[in-house]
CSV table of C-alpha atoms in Angstrom, one decimal:
chain,number,residue,atom,x,y,z
A,1,SER,CA,-77.0,123.4,33.0
A,2,ALA,CA,-79.7,124.4,35.3
A,3,TRP,CA,-76.9,125.8,37.6
A,4,GLY,CA,-75.1,127.8,34.9
A,5,ASP,CA,-71.6,127.5,33.7
A,6,TRP,CA,-69.2,128.0,36.6
A,7,ALA,CA,-66.4,128.9,34.2
A,8,LEU,CA,-68.2,132.0,33.3
A,9,TYR,CA,-68.8,133.2,36.9
A,10,THR,CA,-65.5,134.8,37.4
A,11,ASP,CA,-66.5,137.3,40.1
A,12,SER,CA,-66.9,134.7,42.9
A,13,PRO,CA,-64.7,135.1,46.0
A,14,LEU,CA,-64.3,131.3,45.9
A,15,ARG,CA,-62.1,131.6,42.9
A,16,ALA,CA,-59.5,132.9,45.2
A,17,PHE,CA,-59.0,129.3,46.6
A,18,GLU,CA,-59.2,127.1,43.5
A,19,THR,CA,-55.6,126.7,43.2
A,20,GLU,CA,-54.8,126.1,46.9
A,21,LEU,CA,-53.5,122.7,48.2
A,22,GLY,CA,-56.2,120.2,48.8
A,23,VAL,CA,-58.3,121.3,45.8
A,24,GLN,CA,-58.6,117.9,44.2
A,25,ALA,CA,-60.9,116.0,41.9
A,26,PRO,CA,-63.6,114.9,41.9
A,27,PHE,CA,-65.0,118.0,44.1
A,28,GLY,CA,-62.5,120.7,43.3
A,29,PHE,CA,-62.8,123.4,45.8
A,30,TRP,CA,-65.5,122.1,48.2
A,31,ASP,CA,-66.9,124.3,51.0
A,32,PRO,CA,-70.3,122.9,51.6
A,33,MET,CA,-70.9,125.2,54.7
A,34,GLY,CA,-69.7,128.4,52.7
A,35,LEU,CA,-67.0,129.2,55.3
A,36,SER,CA,-64.9,130.7,52.6
A,37,SER,CA,-67.6,132.4,50.8
A,38,ASP,CA,-66.3,135.8,51.9
A,39,GLY,CA,-62.9,135.2,50.1
A,40,ASP,CA,-61.0,136.1,53.3
A,41,ALA,CA,-57.5,134.5,52.5
A,42,GLU,CA,-56.3,134.8,56.1
A,43,ASN,CA,-59.3,132.9,57.6
A,44,PHE,CA,-58.8,130.3,54.8
A,45,ARG,CA,-55.2,129.7,55.6
A,46,ARG,CA,-56.0,129.5,59.4
A,47,ARG,CA,-58.7,126.9,58.6
A,48,ARG,CA,-56.4,124.9,56.3
A,49,GLN,CA,-53.6,124.9,58.9
A,50,THR,CA,-56.3,123.6,61.4
A,51,GLU,CA,-57.5,121.0,58.9
A,52,LEU,CA,-53.7,119.8,58.3
A,53,LYS,CA,-53.2,119.6,62.1
A,54,HIS,CA,-56.4,117.7,62.8
A,55,GLY,CA,-55.7,115.4,59.8
A,56,ARG,CA,-52.1,114.7,61.2
A,57,ILE,CA,-53.6,113.9,64.7
A,58,SER,CA,-56.3,111.8,63.1
A,59,MET,CA,-53.9,109.7,61.1
A,60,LEU,CA,-51.8,109.0,64.2
A,61,ALA,CA,-55.0,108.3,66.3
A,62,THR,CA,-56.2,105.9,63.5
A,63,MET,CA,-53.0,104.0,63.5
A,64,GLY,CA,-53.1,104.0,67.3
A,65,TYR,CA,-56.3,102.2,67.2
A,66,ILE,CA,-55.2,99.8,64.4
A,67,THR,CA,-51.7,98.9,65.3
A,68,PRO,CA,-52.1,97.1,68.7
A,69,GLU,CA,-54.9,95.0,67.2
A,70,ILE,CA,-52.5,94.0,64.5
A,71,THR,CA,-49.0,93.8,65.9
A,72,GLY,CA,-49.8,93.4,69.7
A,73,LYS,CA,-48.7,95.6,72.4
A,74,PHE,CA,-45.1,96.4,73.7
A,75,PRO,CA,-43.7,93.9,76.4
A,76,GLY,CA,-42.9,95.1,79.7
A,77,TYR,CA,-44.5,97.8,81.9
A,78,LEU,CA,-46.2,101.1,81.1
A,79,SER,CA,-45.9,102.1,84.7
A,80,PRO,CA,-43.4,100.0,86.8
A,81,SER,CA,-44.3,101.8,90.0
A,82,LEU,CA,-48.0,101.0,89.5
A,83,GLY,CA,-47.3,97.5,88.3
A,84,LEU,CA,-49.2,98.4,85.0
A,85,LYS,CA,-48.1,96.5,82.0
A,86,PHE,CA,-48.8,97.6,78.3
A,87,GLU,CA,-50.9,94.5,77.8
A,88,ASP,CA,-53.1,95.6,80.7
A,89,ILE,CA,-54.2,98.8,78.7
A,90,PRO,CA,-57.3,98.0,76.6
A,91,ASN,CA,-57.5,99.4,73.0
A,92,GLY,CA,-59.7,102.2,72.2
A,93,LEU,CA,-61.7,104.6,74.3
A,94,ALA,CA,-61.5,102.1,77.3
A,95,ALA,CA,-57.7,103.1,77.6
A,96,VAL,CA,-58.6,106.7,78.5
A,97,SER,CA,-59.4,105.7,82.1
A,98,LYS,CA,-56.5,103.2,82.4
A,99,VAL,CA,-53.5,105.4,81.5
A,100,PRO,CA,-52.0,107.0,84.7
A,101,ALA,CA,-51.9,110.7,85.2
A,102,ALA,CA,-48.1,110.8,84.6
A,103,GLY,CA,-48.7,109.1,81.2
A,104,TRP,CA,-51.2,111.8,80.3
A,105,MET,CA,-48.7,114.6,81.4
A,106,GLN,CA,-46.0,113.0,79.0
A,107,ILE,CA,-48.5,113.0,76.2
A,108,LEU,CA,-49.5,116.6,76.7
A,109,ALA,CA,-45.8,117.5,77.0
A,110,TYR,CA,-44.9,115.9,73.7
A,111,MET,CA,-47.9,117.5,72.0
A,112,SER,CA,-46.7,121.0,73.4
A,113,PHE,CA,-43.2,120.3,72.1
A,114,CYS,CA,-44.5,119.4,68.6
A,115,GLU,CA,-46.7,122.5,68.6
A,116,ALA,CA,-43.9,124.9,69.8
A,117,SER,CA,-40.7,123.3,68.0
A,118,VAL,CA,-41.5,124.7,64.7
A,119,ASP,CA,-42.8,128.3,63.8
A,120,GLN,CA,-46.2,127.6,62.3
A,121,SER,CA,-47.4,131.2,61.9
A,122,ALA,CA,-49.0,132.6,58.7
A,123,GLY,CA,-46.6,133.0,55.9
A,124,THR,CA,-43.9,130.6,57.2
A,125,PRO,CA,-43.3,127.0,55.7
A,126,GLY,CA,-44.6,125.6,59.0
A,127,GLY,CA,-47.9,127.5,58.4
A,128,THR,CA,-48.4,125.6,55.2
A,129,GLY,CA,-47.5,122.3,56.5
A,130,ASP,CA,-44.0,122.1,55.6
A,131,LEU,CA,-42.0,121.3,58.8
A,132,GLY,CA,-38.8,120.7,57.1
A,133,PHE,CA,-38.8,116.8,57.1
A,134,LYS,CA,-38.0,116.1,53.5
A,135,VAL,CA,-38.6,112.3,53.7
A,136,LEU,CA,-42.3,113.1,53.8
A,137,THR,CA,-42.2,116.3,51.5
A,138,ALA,CA,-39.6,116.8,48.8
A,139,GLU,CA,-37.1,119.3,47.2
A,140,ASP,CA,-38.9,119.1,43.9
A,141,PRO,CA,-41.9,121.6,44.0
A,142,VAL,CA,-44.2,119.3,41.9
A,143,GLN,CA,-43.5,116.3,43.9
A,144,LYS,CA,-43.9,118.3,47.2
A,145,THR,CA,-47.2,119.7,46.1
A,146,ARG,CA,-48.4,116.1,45.2
A,147,LYS,CA,-47.3,114.9,48.7
A,148,LEU,CA,-48.9,117.6,50.6
A,149,ASN,CA,-52.2,117.0,48.6
A,150,SER,CA,-52.0,113.5,49.6
A,151,GLU,CA,-51.4,114.3,53.1
A,152,LEU,CA,-54.6,116.5,53.1
A,153,ALA,CA,-56.6,113.8,51.5
A,154,ASN,CA,-55.4,111.1,53.8
A,155,GLY,CA,-55.9,113.5,56.8
A,156,ARG,CA,-59.5,114.0,55.8
A,157,LEU,CA,-60.2,110.4,55.4
A,158,ALA,CA,-58.4,109.7,58.9
A,159,MET,CA,-60.7,112.4,60.4
A,160,MET,CA,-63.7,110.4,59.2
A,161,ALA,CA,-62.1,107.1,60.1
A,162,ILE,CA,-61.2,107.9,63.8
A,163,MET,CA,-64.7,109.4,64.3
A,164,GLY,CA,-66.3,106.1,63.0
A,165,MET,CA,-63.9,104.1,65.3
A,166,PHE,CA,-65.0,106.3,68.2
A,167,PHE,CA,-68.6,105.9,67.3
A,168,GLN,CA,-68.3,102.1,66.9
A,169,ASP,CA,-66.2,101.8,70.1
A,170,GLY,CA,-68.8,103.9,72.0
A,171,LEU,CA,-71.7,101.6,70.7
A,172,THR,CA,-70.0,98.2,71.1
A,173,GLY,CA,-67.0,98.7,73.3
A,174,SER,CA,-64.5,98.0,70.5
A,175,ALA,CA,-63.7,99.6,67.4
A,176,TRP,CA,-64.1,96.4,65.6
A,177,GLY,CA,-67.1,95.4,67.6
A,178,ASP,CA,-69.2,92.5,66.7
A,179,TRP,CA,-72.5,94.2,65.7
A,180,SER,CA,-74.7,91.1,66.4
A,181,LEU,CA,-73.8,91.3,70.0
A,182,TYR,CA,-75.1,94.8,70.4
A,183,THR,CA,-78.6,94.1,71.0
A,184,ASP,CA,-79.7,97.3,72.6
A,185,SER,CA,-79.2,99.5,69.7
A,186,PRO,CA,-82.2,101.7,68.6
A,187,LEU,CA,-81.1,100.9,65.1
A,188,ARG,CA,-82.3,97.4,65.6
A,189,ALA,CA,-85.8,98.5,65.4
A,190,LEU,CA,-85.3,99.5,61.8
């Protein structure tokens, strides 16, 4: 090929990461920005841990966008003292300004608990994404690797999905906005 045979290029520092979790067909080890080109394993593991966390958050955020649209909202009050019902909170980005400060404090407290409840430092199972919840992982190493690879792939998809939903919501006021109603788009000129 015009690019040479990758199998013959054995001195690349990228070879150090070809057997890591998340290296999947059809791309194999994919690093378009060359962040791992120096072969630094510690930086790679930190980035992978960050990717895993962002993927998990994005999966939850994506479901948070979709679920109320499909199943409806909880009955009752989000904040009885403010007379604020769950149904009064809009979906999507509009909810950010409607949730009371105490609600945001609860969200931040829960995020802090999740972050601090398991040792996620380098070299620990938590650092590789195994938080000990065997319903989602497995005792069998082959099955565990398959599930962790699936989680990384789904997290990558969710990161793209939630960004798309944010963009759509910002343009149309809804993650499921009717594009025909958005007449002020500069894209209409195309």
